XYZ file of C-alpha atoms in Angstrom:
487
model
C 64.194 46.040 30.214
C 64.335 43.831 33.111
C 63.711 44.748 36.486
C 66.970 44.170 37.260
C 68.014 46.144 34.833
C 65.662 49.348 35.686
C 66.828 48.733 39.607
C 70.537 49.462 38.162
C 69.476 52.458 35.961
C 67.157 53.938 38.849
C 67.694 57.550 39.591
C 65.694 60.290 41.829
C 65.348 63.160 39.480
C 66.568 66.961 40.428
C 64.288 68.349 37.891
C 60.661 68.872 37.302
C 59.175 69.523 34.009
C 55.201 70.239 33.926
C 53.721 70.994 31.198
C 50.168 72.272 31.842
C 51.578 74.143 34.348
C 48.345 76.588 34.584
C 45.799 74.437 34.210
C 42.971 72.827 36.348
C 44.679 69.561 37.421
C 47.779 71.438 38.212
C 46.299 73.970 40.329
C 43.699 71.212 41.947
C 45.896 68.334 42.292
C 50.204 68.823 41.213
C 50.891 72.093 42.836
C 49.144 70.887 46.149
C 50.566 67.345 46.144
C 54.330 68.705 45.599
C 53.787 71.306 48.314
C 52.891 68.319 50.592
C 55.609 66.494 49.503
C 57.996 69.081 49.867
C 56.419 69.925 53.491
C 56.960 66.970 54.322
C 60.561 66.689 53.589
C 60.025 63.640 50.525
C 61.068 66.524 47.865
C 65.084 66.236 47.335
C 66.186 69.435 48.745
C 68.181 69.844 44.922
C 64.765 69.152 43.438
C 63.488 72.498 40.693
C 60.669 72.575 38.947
C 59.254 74.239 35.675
C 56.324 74.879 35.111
C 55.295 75.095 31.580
C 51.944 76.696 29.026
C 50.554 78.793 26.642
C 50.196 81.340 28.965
C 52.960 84.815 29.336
C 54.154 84.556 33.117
C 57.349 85.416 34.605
C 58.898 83.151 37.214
C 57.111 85.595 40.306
C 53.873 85.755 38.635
C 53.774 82.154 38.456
C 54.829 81.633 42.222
C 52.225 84.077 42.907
C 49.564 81.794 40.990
C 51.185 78.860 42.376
C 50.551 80.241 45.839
C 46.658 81.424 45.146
C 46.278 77.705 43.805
C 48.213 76.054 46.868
C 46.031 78.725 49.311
C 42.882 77.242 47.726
C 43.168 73.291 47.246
C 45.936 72.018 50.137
C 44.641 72.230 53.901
C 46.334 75.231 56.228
C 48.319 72.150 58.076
C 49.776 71.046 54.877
C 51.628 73.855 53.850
C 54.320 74.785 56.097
C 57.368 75.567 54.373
C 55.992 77.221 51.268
C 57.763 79.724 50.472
C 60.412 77.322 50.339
C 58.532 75.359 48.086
C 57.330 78.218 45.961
C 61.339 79.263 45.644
C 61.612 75.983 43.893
C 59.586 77.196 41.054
C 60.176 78.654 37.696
C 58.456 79.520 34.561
C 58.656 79.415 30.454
C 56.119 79.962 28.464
C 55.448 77.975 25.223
C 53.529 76.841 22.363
C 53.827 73.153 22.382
C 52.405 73.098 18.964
C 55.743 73.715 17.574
C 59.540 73.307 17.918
C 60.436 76.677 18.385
C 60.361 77.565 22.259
C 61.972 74.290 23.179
C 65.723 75.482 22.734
C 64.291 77.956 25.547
C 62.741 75.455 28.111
C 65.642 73.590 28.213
C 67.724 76.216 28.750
C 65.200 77.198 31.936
C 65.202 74.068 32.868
C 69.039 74.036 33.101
C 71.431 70.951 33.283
C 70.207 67.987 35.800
C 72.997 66.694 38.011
C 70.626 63.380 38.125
C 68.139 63.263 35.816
C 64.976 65.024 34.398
C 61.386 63.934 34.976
C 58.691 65.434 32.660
C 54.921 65.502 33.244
C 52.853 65.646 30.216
C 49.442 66.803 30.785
C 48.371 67.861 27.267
C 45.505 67.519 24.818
C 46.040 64.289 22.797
C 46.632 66.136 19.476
C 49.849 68.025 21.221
C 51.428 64.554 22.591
C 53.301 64.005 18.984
C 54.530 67.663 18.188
C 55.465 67.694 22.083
C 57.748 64.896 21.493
C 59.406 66.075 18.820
C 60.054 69.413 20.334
C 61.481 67.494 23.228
C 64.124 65.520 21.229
C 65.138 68.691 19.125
C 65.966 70.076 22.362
C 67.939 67.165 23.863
C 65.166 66.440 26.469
C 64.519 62.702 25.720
C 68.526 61.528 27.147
C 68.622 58.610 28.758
C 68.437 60.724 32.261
C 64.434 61.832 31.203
C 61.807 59.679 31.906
C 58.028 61.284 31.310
C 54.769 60.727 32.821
C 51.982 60.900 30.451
C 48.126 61.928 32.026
C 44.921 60.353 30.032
C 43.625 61.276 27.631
C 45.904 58.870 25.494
C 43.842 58.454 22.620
C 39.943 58.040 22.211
C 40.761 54.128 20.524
C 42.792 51.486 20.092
C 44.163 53.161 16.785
C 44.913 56.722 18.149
C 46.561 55.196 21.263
C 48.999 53.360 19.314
C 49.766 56.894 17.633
C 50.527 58.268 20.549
C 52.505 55.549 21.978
C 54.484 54.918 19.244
C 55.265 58.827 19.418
C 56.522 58.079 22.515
C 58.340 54.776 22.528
C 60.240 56.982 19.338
C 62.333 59.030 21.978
C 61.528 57.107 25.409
C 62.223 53.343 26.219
C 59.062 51.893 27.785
C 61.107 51.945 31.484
C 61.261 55.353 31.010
C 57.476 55.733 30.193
C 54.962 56.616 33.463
C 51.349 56.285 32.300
C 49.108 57.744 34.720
C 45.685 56.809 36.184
C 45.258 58.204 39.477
C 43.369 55.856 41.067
C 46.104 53.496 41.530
C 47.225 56.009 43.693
C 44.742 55.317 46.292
C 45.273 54.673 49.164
C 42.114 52.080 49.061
C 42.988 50.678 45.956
C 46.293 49.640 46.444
C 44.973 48.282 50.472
C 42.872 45.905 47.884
C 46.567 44.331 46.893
C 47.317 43.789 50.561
C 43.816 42.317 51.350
C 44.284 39.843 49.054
C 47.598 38.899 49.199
C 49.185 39.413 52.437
C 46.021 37.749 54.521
C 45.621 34.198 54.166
C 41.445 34.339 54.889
C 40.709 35.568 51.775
C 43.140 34.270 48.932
C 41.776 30.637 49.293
C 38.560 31.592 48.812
C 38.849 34.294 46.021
C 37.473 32.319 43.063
C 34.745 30.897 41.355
C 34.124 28.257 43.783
C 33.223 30.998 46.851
C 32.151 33.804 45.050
C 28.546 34.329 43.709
C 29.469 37.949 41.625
C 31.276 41.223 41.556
C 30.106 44.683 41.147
C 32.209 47.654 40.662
C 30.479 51.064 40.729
C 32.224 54.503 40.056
C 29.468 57.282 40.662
C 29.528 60.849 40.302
C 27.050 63.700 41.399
C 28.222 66.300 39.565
C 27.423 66.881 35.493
C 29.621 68.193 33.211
C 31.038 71.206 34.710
C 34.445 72.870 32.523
C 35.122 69.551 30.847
C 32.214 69.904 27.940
C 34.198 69.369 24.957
C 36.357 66.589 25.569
C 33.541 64.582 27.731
C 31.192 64.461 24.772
C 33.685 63.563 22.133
C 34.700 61.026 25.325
C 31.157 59.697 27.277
C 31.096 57.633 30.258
C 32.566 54.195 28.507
C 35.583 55.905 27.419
C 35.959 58.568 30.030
C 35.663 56.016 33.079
C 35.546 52.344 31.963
C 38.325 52.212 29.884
C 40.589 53.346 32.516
C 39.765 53.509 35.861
C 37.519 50.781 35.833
C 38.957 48.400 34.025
C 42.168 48.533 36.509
C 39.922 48.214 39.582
C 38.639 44.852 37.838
C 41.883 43.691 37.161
C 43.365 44.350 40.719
C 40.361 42.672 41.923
C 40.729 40.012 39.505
C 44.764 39.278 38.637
C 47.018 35.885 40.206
C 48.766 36.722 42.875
C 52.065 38.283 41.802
C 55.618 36.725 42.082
C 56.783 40.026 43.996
C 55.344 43.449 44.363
C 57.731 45.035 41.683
C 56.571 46.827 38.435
C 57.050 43.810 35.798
C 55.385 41.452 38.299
C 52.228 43.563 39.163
C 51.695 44.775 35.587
C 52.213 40.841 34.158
C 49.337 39.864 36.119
C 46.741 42.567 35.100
C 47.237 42.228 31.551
C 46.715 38.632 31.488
C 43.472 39.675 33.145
C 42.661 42.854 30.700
C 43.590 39.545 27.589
C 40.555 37.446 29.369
C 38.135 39.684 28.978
C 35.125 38.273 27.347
C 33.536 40.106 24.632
C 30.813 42.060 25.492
C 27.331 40.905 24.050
C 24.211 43.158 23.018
C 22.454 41.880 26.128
C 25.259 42.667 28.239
C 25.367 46.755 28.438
C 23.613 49.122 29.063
C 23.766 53.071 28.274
C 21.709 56.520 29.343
C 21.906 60.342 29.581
C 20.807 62.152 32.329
C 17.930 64.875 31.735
C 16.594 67.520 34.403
C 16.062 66.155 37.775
C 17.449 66.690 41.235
C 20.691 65.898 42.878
C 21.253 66.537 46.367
C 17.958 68.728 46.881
C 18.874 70.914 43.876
C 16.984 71.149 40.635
C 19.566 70.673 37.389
C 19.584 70.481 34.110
C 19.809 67.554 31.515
C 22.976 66.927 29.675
C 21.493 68.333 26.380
C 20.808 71.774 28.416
C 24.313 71.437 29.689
C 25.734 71.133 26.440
C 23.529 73.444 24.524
C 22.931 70.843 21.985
C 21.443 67.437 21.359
C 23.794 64.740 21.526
C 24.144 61.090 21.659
C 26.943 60.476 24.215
C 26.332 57.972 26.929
C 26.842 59.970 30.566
C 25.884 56.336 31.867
C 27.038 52.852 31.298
C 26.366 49.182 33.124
C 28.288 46.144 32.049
C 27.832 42.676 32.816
C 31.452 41.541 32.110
C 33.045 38.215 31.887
C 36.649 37.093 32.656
C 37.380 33.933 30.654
C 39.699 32.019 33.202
C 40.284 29.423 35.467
C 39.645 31.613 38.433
C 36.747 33.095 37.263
C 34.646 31.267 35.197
C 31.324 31.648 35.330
C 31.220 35.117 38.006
C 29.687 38.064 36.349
C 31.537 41.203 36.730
C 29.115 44.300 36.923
C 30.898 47.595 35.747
C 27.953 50.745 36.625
C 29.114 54.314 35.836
C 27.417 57.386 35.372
C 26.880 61.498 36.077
C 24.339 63.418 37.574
C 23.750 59.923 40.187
C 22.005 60.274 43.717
C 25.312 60.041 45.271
C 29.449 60.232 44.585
C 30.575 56.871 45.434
C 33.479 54.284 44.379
C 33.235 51.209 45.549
C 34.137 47.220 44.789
C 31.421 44.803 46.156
C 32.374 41.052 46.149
C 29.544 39.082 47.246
C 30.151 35.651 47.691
C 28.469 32.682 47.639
C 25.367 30.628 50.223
C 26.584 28.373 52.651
C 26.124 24.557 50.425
C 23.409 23.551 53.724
C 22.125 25.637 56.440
C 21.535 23.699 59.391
C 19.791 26.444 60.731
C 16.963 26.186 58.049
C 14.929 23.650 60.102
C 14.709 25.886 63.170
C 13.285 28.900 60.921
C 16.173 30.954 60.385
C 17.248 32.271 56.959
C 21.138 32.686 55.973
C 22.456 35.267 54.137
C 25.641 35.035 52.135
C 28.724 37.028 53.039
C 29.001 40.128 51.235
C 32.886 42.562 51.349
C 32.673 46.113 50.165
C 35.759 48.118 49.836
C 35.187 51.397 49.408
C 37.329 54.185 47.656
C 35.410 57.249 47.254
C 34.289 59.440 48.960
C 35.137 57.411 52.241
C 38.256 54.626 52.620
C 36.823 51.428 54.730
C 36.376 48.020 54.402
C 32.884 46.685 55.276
C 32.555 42.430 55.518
C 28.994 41.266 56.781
C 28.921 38.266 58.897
C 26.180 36.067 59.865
C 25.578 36.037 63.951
C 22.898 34.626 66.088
C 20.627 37.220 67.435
C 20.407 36.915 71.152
C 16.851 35.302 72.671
C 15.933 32.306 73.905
C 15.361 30.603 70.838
C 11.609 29.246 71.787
C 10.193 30.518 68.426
C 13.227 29.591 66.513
C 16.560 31.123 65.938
C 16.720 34.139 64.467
C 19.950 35.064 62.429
C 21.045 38.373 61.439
C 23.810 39.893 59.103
C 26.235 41.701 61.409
C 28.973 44.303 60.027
C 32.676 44.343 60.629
C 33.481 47.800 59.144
C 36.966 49.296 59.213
C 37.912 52.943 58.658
C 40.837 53.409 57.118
C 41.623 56.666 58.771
C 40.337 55.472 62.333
C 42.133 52.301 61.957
C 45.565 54.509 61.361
C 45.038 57.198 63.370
C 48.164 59.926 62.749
C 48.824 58.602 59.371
C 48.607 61.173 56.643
C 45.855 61.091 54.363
C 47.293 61.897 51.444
C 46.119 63.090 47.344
C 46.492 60.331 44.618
C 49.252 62.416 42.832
C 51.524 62.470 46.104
C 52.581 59.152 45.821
C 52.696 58.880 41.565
C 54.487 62.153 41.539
C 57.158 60.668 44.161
C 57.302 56.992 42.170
C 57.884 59.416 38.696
C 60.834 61.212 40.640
C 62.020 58.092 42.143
C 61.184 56.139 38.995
C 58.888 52.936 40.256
C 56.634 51.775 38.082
C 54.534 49.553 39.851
C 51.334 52.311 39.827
C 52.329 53.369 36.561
C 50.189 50.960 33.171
C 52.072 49.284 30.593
C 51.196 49.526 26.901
C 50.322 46.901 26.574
C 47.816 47.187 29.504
C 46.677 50.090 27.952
C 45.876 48.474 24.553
C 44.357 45.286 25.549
C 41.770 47.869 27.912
C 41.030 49.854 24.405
C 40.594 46.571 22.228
C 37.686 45.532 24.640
C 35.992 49.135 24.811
C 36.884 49.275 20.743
C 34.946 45.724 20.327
C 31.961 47.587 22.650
C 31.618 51.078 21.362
C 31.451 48.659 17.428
C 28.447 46.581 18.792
C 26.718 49.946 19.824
C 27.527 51.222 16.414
C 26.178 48.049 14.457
C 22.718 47.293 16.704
C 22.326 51.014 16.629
C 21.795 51.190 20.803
C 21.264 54.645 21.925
C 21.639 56.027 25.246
C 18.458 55.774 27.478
C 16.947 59.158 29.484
C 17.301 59.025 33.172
C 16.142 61.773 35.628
C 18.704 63.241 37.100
C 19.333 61.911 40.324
C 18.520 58.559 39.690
C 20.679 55.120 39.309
C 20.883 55.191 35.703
C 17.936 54.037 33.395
C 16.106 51.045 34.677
C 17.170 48.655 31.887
C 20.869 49.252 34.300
C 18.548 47.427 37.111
C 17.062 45.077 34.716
C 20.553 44.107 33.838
C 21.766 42.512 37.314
C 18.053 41.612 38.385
C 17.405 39.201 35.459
C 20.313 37.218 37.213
C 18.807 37.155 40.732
C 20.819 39.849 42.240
C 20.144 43.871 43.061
C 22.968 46.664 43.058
C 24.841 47.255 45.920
C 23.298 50.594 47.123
């Protein structure tokens, strides 16, 4: 469908299907983020929403848990207006795992006067039998469109399962594909960096810039997601996804407009680029006991009360085949159980082609932008500047920061959850944040072509304390090109 088309077929939905209703991302991040919404009068005021699990709840015990979660995860100036929000909320319980129950949800539900939007968070093996339960119960009309959380799939093969479950009772404009960090604030400033100043699009190419790094670090281990992170590890859990949209935000041609088919266009011709991956190129480890923030903790093996091979760290020296980029290494570094939580995009360009500065004893550096994400929004661009003196010994230059905060710079504005604004586009139905098949399959055909060299060389994940950046091969990696890691 065109984008023309979708404009004329847009609706804001009345009703609110989640399933998941009771679990952690809905109490952490769905419940809060549509209490905010609602608070802050973005909700329709016809909007009702249904929560939907495994668990027996009655519409009042479910407000109550609603409101324990809400209490817990959304700041006290956030939630005005709750009870009206909790009034919006009702409850069925049901066993996605079959059709019967369905008839039952959509009567709770009820009849939209607009349309119906669904949000699937679900284990992978429940997408198809969720489906099909949803089309025996009329809930696929052309008046539903869905929004589908990862996991979807854990390869190219099983993705295409699940998305040809899909496509069977939803056209792809009717499809929402979820990965929160395009709801960031940050990431999505990284679009108007690039494309609404004029300083940096001239210069954001091969010709200016040296190399890119890209670093998505975590503190924590594996806290209640054991199961699925060690059938998942750090490649598939992180790179596949996040990551790899990061590097094509950083890396796509500038859009024709910012609309949905536009956007999306651009970062799949990126995702298609992507070099494959050579033995020499990656690197993998798992964390044993060390110490993270002053705290002994345990290895992942302890963790997991097993041994195991996953990878709860991966580096990548990446390659995007193109005019643009030829020749500038991408380095992708992930990992658990790291001396700090940080997400962050480092673009460091190029030297200056002659320093005429050189002959008076003074050393250039070259230019370095880091946007950060996590845990703090800024952007941070060092600049070369003359430190002050009278020069008898020789000049003396210095690298001098221009660092903006993005909630000093916008003082009053509303820092808001990731989920606020992809919960509103699913309503509202904008896809722009939202991935595109075949986004998602060109991203699983490079980490397919990856996770089969590991397979055939036989590379096993290397130990790394706890509290450290990774194993040191991950430093040998960038070092044997000249450069360090952005710390």
């Amino acid at each position: 469908m065109t984008d023309s088309a979708a404009q004329s077929t847009r609706f804001t939905a009345d009703r609110l299907l989640v399933f998941g209703a009771t679990g952690d991302l809905s109490q952490r991040m769905l419940l809060p983020s549509l209490c905010a919404l609602s608070h802050d009068g973005l909700l329709s005021s016809a909007l009702k929403i249904t929560g939907t699990a495994r668990s027996a709840m009655s519409d009042a015990e479910f407000r109550n848990f609603a409101r324990a979660a809400l209490e817990k995860h959304l700041p006290a100036n956030r939630r005005g207006g709750m009870a009206d929000f909790l009034n919006r909320l009702a409850y069925q319980p049901l066993d996605a795992s079959t059709v019967e129950g369905f008839d039952a949800l959509a009567q709770k539900v009820g009849t939209p006067k607009q349309g119906l939007a669904i949000f699937l968070s679900t284990a992978p093996s429940l997408f198809e039998p969720t489906i099909a339960g949803l089309q025996s119960a009329g809930l696929t009309g052309a008046n539903v469109r869905i929004g589908l959380e990862k996991p979807l799939g854990s390869d190219l093969a099983s993705s295409r399962e699940i998305n040809d479950a899909v496509a069977a009772a939803f056209s792809e404009d009717r499809i929402f594909r979820i990965d929160h960090y395009l709801g960031k604030e940050t990431v999505q400033n990284l679009l108007a960096l690039r494309f609404a100043n004029l300083l940096f699009e001239p210069i954001w190419n091969a010709n200016y810039i040296d190399h890119v790094q890209i670093t998505v670090a975590e503190t924590v281990g594996l806290e209640s997601r054991v199961a699925y992170y060690d059938d998942s590890g750090a490649l598939r859990d992180m790179v596949q996804n996040h990551m790899l949209q990061l590097l094509a935000l950083v890396a796509m041609e500038p859009p024709t407009s910012f609309d949905a088919t536009a956007v999306r266009d651009e970062k799949v011709k990126v995702l298609r680029s992507l070099r494959r991956v050579e033995e020499s190129e990656s690197v993998t480890g798992q964390y044993r006991t060390g110490v993270v923030g002053g705290k002994s903790v345990p290895g992942y093996d302890e963790e997991l009360g097993k041994d195991s091979e996953t990878e709860t760290f991966v580096a990548i020296k990446a390659h995007v085949d193109n005019w643009r980029w030829k020749g500038v290494p991408f380095y992708l570094r992930t990992g658990k159980r790291l001396p700090e939580r940080v997400t962050e995009i480092v673009i460091q360009f190029r030297c200056v082609p002659h320093s005429i500065f050189q002959s008076r004893g003074a050393r250039t550096q070259p230019n370095r932008l880091v946007i950060g994400i996590q845990p703090e929004e800024n952007i941070h661009l060092s600049l070369m500047a003359k430190v002050p003196g009278l020069d008898r010994e020789g000049i003396r230059l210095r690298p001098v920061p221009l660092d903006i905060s993005m909630p000093d710079a916008f003082a009053g504005a509303v820092k808001r959850i990731a989920y606020e604004r992809l919960l509103l586009d699913l309503l509202e139905g904008d896809q722009t944040l939202f991935v595109r098949r075949d986004e998602v399959e060109a991203q699983w055909e490079w980490i397919d072509a990856i996770r089969a060299l590991w397979a055939r060389e036989g590379l096993t994940p290397r130990a790394y304390p706890a509290g450290h950046w990774g194993p040191s091969a991950a430093i040998a990696l960038v070092e044997r090109d000249g450069i360090s890691w952005h710390e």
